[in-house]
PDB file of C-alpha atoms in Angstrom:
ATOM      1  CA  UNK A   1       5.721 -20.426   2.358  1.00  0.00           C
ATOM      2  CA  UNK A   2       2.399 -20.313   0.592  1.00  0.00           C
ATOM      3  CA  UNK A   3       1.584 -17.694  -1.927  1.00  0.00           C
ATOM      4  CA  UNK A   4      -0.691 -15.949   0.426  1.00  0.00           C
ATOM      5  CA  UNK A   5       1.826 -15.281   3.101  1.00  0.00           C
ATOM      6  CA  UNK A   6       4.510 -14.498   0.238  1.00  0.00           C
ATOM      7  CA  UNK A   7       2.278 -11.840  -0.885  1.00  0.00           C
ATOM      8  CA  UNK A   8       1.553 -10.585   2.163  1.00  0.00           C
ATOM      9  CA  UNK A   9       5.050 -10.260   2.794  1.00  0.00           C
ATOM     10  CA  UNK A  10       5.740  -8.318  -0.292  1.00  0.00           C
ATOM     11  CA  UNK A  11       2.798  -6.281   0.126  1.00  0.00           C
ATOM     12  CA  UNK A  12       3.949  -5.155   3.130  1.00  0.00           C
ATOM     13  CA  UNK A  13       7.525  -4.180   1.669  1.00  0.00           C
ATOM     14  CA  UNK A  14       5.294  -2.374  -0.663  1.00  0.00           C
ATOM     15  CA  UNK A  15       3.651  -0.747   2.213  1.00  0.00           C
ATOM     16  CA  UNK A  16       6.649   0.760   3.610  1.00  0.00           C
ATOM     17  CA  UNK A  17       8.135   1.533   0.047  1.00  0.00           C
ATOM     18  CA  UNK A  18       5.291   4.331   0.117  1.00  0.00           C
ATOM     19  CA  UNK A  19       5.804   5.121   3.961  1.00  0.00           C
ATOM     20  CA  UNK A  20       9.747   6.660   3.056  1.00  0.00           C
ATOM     21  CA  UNK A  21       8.234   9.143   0.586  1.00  0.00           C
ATOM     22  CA  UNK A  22       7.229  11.786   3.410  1.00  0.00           C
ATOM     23  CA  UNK A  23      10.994  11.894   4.677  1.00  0.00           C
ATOM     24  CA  UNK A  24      11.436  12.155   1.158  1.00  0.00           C
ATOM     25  CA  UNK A  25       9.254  14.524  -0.465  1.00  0.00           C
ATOM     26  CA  UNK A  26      11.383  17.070  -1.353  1.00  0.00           C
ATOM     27  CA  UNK A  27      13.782  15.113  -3.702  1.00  0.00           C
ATOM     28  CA  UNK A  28      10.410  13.186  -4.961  1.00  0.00           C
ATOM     29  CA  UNK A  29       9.486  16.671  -6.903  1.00  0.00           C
ATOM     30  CA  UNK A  30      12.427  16.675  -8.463  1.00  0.00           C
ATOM     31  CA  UNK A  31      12.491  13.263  -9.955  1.00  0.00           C
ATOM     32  CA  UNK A  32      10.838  10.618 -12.539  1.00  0.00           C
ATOM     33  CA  UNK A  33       8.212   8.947 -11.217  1.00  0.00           C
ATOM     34  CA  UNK A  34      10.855   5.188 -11.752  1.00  0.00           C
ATOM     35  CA  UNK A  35      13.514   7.157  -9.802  1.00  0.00           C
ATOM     36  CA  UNK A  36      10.884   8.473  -6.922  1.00  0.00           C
ATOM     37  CA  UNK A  37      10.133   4.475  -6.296  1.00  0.00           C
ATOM     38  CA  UNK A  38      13.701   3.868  -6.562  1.00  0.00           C
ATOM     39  CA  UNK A  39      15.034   6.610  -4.033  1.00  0.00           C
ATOM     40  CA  UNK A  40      12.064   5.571  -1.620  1.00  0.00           C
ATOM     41  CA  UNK A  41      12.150   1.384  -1.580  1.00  0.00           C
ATOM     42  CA  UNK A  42      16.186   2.189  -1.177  1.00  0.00           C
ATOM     43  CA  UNK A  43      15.522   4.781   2.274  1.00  0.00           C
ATOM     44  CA  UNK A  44      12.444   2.380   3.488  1.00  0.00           C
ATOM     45  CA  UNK A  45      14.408  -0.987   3.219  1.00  0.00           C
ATOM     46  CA  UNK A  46      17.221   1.092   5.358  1.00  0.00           C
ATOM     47  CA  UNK A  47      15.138   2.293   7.994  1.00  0.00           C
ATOM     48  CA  UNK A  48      13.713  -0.977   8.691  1.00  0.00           C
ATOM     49  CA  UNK A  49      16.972  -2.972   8.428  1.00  0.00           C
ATOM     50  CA  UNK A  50      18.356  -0.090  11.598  1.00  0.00           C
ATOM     51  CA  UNK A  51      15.617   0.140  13.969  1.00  0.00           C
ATOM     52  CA  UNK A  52      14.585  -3.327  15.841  1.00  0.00           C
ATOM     53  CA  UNK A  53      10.950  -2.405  16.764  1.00  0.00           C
ATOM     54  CA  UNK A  54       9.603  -2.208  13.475  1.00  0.00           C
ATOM     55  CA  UNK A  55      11.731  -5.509  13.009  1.00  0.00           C
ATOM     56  CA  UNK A  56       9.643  -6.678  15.586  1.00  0.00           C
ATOM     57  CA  UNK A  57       6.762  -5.790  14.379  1.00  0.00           C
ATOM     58  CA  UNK A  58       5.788  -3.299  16.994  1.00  0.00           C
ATOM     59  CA  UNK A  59       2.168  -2.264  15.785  1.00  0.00           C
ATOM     60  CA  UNK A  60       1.743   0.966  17.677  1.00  0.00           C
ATOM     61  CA  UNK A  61       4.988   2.201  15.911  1.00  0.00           C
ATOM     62  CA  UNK A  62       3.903   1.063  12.840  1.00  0.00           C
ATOM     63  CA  UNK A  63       0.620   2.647  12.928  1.00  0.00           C
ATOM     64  CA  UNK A  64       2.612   5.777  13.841  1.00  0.00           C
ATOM     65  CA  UNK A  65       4.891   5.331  10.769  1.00  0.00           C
ATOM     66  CA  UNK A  66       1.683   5.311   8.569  1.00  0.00           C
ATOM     67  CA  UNK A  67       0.522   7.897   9.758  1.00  0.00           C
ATOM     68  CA  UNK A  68       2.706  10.547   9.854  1.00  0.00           C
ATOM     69  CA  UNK A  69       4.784   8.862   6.858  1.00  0.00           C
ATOM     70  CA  UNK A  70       2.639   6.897   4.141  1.00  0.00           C
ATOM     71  CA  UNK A  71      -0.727   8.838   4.584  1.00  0.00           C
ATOM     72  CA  UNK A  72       0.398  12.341   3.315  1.00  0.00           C
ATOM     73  CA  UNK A  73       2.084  10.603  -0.127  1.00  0.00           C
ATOM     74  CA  UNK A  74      -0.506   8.073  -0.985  1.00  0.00           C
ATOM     75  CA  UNK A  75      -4.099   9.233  -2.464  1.00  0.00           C
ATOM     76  CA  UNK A  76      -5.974   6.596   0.164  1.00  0.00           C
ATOM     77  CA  UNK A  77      -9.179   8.504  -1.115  1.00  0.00           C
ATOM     78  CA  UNK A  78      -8.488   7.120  -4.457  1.00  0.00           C
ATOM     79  CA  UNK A  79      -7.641   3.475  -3.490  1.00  0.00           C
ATOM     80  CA  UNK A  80     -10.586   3.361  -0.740  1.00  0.00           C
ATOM     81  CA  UNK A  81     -12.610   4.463  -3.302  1.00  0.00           C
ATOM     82  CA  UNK A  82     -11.616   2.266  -6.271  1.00  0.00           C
ATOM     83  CA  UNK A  83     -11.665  -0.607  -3.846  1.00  0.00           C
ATOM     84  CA  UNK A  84     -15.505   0.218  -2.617  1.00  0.00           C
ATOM     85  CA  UNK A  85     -16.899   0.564  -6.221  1.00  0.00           C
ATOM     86  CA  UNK A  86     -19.938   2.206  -7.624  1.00  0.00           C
ATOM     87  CA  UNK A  87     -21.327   2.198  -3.945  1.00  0.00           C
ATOM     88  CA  UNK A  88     -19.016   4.788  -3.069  1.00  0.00           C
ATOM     89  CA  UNK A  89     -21.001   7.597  -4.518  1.00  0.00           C
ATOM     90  CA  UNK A  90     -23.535   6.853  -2.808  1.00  0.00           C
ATOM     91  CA  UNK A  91     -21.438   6.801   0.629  1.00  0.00           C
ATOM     92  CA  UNK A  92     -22.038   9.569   3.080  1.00  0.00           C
ATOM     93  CA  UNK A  93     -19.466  11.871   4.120  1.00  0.00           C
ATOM     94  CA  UNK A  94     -19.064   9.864   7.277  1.00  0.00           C
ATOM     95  CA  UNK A  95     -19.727   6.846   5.808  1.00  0.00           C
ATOM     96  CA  UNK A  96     -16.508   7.255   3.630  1.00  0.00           C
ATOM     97  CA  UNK A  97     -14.501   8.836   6.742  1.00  0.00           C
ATOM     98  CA  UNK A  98     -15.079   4.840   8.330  1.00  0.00           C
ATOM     99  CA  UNK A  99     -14.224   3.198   5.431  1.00  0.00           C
ATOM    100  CA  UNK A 100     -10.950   5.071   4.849  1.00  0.00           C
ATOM    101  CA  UNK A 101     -10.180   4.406   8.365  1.00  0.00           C
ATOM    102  CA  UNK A 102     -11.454   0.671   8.410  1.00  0.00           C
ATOM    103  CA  UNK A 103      -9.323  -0.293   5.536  1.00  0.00           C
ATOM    104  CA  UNK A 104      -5.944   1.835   6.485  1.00  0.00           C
ATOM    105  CA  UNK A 105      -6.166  -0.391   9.845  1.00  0.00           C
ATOM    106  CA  UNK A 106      -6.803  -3.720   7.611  1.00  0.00           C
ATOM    107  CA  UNK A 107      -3.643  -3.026   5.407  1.00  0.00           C
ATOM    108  CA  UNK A 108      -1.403  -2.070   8.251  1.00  0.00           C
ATOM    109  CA  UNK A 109      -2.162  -5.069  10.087  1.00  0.00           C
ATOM    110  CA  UNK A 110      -2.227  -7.240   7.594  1.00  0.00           C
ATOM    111  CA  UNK A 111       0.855  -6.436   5.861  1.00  0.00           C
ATOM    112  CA  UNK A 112       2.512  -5.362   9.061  1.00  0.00           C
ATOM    113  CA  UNK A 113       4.333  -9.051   9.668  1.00  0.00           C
ATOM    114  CA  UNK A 114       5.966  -8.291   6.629  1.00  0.00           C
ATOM    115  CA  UNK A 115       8.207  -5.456   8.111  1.00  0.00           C
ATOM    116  CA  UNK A 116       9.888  -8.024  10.177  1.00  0.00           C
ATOM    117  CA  UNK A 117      11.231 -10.331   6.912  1.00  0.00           C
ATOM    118  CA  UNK A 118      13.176  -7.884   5.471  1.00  0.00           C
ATOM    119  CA  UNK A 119      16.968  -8.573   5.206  1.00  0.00           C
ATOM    120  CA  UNK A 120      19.160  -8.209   2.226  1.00  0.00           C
ATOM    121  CA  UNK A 121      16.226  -7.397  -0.875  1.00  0.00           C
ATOM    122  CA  UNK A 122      16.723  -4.856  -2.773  1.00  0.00           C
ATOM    123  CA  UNK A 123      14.499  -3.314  -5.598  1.00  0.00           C
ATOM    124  CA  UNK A 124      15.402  -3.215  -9.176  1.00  0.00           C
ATOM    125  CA  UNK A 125      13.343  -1.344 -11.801  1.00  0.00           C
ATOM    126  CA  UNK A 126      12.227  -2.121 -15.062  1.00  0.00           C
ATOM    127  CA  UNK A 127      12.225   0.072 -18.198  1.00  0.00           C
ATOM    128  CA  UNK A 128       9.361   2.653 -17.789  1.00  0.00           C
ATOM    129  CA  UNK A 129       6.254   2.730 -20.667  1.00  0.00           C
ATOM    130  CA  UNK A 130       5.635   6.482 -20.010  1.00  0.00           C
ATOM    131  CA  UNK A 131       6.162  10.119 -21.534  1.00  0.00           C
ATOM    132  CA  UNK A 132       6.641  13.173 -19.850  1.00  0.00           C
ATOM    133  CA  UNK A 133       3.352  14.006 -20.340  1.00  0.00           C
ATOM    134  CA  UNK A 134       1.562  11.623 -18.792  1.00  0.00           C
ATOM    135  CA  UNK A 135       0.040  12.297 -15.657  1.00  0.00           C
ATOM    136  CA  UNK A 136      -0.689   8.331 -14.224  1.00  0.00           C
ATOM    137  CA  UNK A 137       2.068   5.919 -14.800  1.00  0.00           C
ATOM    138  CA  UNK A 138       3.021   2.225 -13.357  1.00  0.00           C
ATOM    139  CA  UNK A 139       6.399   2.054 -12.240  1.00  0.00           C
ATOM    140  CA  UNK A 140       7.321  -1.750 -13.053  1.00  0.00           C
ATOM    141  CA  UNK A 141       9.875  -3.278 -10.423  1.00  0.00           C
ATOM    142  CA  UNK A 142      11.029  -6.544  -8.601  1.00  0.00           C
ATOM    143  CA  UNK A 143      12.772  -7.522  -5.295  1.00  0.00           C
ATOM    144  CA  UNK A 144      15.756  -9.781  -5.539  1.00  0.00           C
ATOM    145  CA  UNK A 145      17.723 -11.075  -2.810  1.00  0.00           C
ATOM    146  CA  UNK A 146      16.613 -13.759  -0.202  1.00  0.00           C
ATOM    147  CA  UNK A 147      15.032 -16.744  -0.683  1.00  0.00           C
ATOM    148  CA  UNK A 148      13.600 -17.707  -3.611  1.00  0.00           C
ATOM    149  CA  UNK A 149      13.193 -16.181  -7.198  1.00  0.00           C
ATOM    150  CA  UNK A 150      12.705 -12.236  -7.861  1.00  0.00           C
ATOM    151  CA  UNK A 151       9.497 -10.807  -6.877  1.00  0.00           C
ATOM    152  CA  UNK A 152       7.059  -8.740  -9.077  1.00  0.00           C
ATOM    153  CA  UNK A 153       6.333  -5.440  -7.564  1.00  0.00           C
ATOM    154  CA  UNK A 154       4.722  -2.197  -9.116  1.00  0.00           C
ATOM    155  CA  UNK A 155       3.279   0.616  -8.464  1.00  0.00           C
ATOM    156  CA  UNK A 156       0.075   2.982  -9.995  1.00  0.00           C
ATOM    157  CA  UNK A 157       1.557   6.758  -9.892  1.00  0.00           C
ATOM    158  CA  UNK A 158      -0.790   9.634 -10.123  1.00  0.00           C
ATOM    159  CA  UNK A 159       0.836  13.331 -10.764  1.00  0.00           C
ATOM    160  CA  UNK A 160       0.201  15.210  -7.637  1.00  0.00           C
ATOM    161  CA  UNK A 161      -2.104  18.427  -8.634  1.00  0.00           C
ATOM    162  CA  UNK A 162      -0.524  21.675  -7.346  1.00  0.00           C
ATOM    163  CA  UNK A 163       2.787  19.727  -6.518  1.00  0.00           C
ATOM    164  CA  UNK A 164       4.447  19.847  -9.617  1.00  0.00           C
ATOM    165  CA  UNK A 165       6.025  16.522 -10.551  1.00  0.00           C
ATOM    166  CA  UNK A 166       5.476  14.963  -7.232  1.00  0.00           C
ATOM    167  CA  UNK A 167       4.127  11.834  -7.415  1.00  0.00           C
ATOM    168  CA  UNK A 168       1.382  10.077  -5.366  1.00  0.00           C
ATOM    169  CA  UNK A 169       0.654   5.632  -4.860  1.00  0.00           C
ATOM    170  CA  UNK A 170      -2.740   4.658  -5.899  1.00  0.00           C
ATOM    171  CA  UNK A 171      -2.358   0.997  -6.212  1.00  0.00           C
ATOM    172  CA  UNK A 172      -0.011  -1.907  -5.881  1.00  0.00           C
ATOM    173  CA  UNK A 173       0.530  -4.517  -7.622  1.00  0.00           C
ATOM    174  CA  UNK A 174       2.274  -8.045  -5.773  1.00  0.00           C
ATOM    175  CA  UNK A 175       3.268 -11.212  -8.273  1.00  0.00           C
ATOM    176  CA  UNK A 176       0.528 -10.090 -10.566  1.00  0.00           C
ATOM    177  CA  UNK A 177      -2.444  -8.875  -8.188  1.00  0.00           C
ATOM    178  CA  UNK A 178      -3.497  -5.345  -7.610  1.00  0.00           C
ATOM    179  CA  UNK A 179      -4.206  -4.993  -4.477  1.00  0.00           C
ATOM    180  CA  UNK A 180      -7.328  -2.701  -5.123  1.00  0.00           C
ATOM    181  CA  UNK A 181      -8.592  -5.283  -7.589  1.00  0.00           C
ATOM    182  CA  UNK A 182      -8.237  -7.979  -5.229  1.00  0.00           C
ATOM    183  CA  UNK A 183     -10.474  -5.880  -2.508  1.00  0.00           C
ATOM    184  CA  UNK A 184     -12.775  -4.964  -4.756  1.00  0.00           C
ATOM    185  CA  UNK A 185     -14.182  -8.260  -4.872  1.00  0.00           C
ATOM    186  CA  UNK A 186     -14.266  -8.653  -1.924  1.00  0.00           C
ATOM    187  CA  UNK A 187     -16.088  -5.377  -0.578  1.00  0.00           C
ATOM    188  CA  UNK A 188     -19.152  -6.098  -3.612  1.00  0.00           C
ATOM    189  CA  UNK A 189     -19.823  -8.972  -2.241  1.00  0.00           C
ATOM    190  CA  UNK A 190     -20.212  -7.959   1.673  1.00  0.00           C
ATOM    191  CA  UNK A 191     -22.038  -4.666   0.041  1.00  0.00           C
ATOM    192  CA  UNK A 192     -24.609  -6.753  -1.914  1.00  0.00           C
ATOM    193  CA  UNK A 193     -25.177  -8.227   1.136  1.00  0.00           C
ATOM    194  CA  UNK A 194     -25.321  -6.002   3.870  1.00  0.00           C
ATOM    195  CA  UNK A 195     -24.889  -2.325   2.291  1.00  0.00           C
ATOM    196  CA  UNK A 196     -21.961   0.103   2.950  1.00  0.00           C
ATOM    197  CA  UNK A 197     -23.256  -0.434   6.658  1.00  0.00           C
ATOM    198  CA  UNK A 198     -22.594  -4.122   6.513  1.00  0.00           C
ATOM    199  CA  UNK A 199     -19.145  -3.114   4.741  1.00  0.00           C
ATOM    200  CA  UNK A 200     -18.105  -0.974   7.307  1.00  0.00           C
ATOM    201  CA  UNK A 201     -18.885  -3.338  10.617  1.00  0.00           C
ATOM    202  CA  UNK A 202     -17.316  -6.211   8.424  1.00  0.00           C
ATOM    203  CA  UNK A 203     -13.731  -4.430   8.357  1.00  0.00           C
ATOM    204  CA  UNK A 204     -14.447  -3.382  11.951  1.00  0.00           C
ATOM    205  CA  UNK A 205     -14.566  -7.134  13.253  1.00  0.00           C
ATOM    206  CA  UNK A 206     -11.907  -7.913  11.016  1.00  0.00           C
ATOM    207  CA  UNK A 207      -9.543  -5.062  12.139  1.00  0.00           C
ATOM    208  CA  UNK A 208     -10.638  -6.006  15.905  1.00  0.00           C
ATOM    209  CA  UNK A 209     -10.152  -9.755  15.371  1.00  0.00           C
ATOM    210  CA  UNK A 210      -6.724  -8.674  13.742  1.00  0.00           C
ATOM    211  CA  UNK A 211      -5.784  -6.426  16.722  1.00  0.00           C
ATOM    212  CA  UNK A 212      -6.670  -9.445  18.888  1.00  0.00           C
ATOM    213  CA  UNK A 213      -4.362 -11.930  17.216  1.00  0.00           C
ATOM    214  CA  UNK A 214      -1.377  -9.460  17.971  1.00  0.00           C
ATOM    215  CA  UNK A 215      -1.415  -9.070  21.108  1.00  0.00           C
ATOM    216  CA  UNK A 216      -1.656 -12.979  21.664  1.00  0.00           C
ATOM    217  CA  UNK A 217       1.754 -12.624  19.489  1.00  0.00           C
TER     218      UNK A 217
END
């Protein structure tokens, strides 16, 4: 397997860490922001393991499972934003409704082969670097089990305002890559070239091109 696909994989496992926080929410007020990653990676890795269409890799139920599960607990805002750049503030309203939506379909699909490779991982933390105070932490963690040697995996926390210490995902980071660093690049480049318009159809024909390849699979 070539680092690509292995972080693809991961990333995905990442995905779906985020996606058990909405069964979760309640007990994620409660807890440390290490613990909240903990409690959700544990119930994700679970719910995949029991139910065979996400296994294999059913996309309309794992657009669903974004939706009604990952959406509500991660600040997409944030991480669409980040991702675009400086351009973003100069985004329309709608403008930024299509490139939320654009890149929420390019994640899912490209990280949604992963959901099928989990087996017997499981997630271990590392000590956290963070007070009670702080209101943005990264939650330091690897997967062990499988093939191969342990996997970095963290996560950017943001306190949630109004929700006490809940806990939102801004960013991810896979072997060493933040995922919103990694995009970043990529989105200057098509919006040097083409604008926020040329952004926006580029993720379009990617997402289509995407949807394209799975239902030849």
């Amino acid at each position: 397997m070539n680092r690509r696909d292995f972080v693809r994989r991961c990333g995905g496992i990442a995905l779906g860490v985020a996606g058990a926080a909405g069964a979760l929410a309640a007990h994620a007020a409660e807890e440390a922001p290490d613990q909240f990653i903990l409690r959700v990676s544990n119930e994700v890795l679970d719910t995949i393991r029991a139910d065979k269409s996400l296994q294999s890799g059913d996309i309309a139920k794992i657009i669903a499972l974004v939706d009604s599960k990952i959406m509500p607990y991660v600040d997409f805002q944030r991480m669409t934003a980040s991702a675009v750049g400086p351009a973003w503030r100069k985004a329309t309203p709608e403008q930024r409704q299509r490139l939320q939506q654009e890149f929420k379909t390019l994640l899912v699909r490209t990280y949604a082969g992963a959901l099928t490779q989990v087996s017997d991982q499981q997630i271990v933390l590392k000590p956290m670097r963070a007070s009670a105070q702080d209101k943005e932490v990264v939650v330091r963690s690897e997967i062990r089990g499988g093939k191969g040697d342990p996997v970095q995996l963290d996560y950017r926390l943001e306190k949630a305002p109004g929700e006490g210490p809940g806990w939102k995902i801004y960013d991810l980071n896979v072997m060493g890559v933040w995922l919103v660093d990694t995009y970043r690049g990529q989105f200057s480049q098509e919006i040097n070239a083409k604008g926020i318009d040329g952004l926006i159809a580029s993720l379009a024909e990617r997402n289509k091109a995407n949807a394209g390849g799975s239902r030849k699979g």
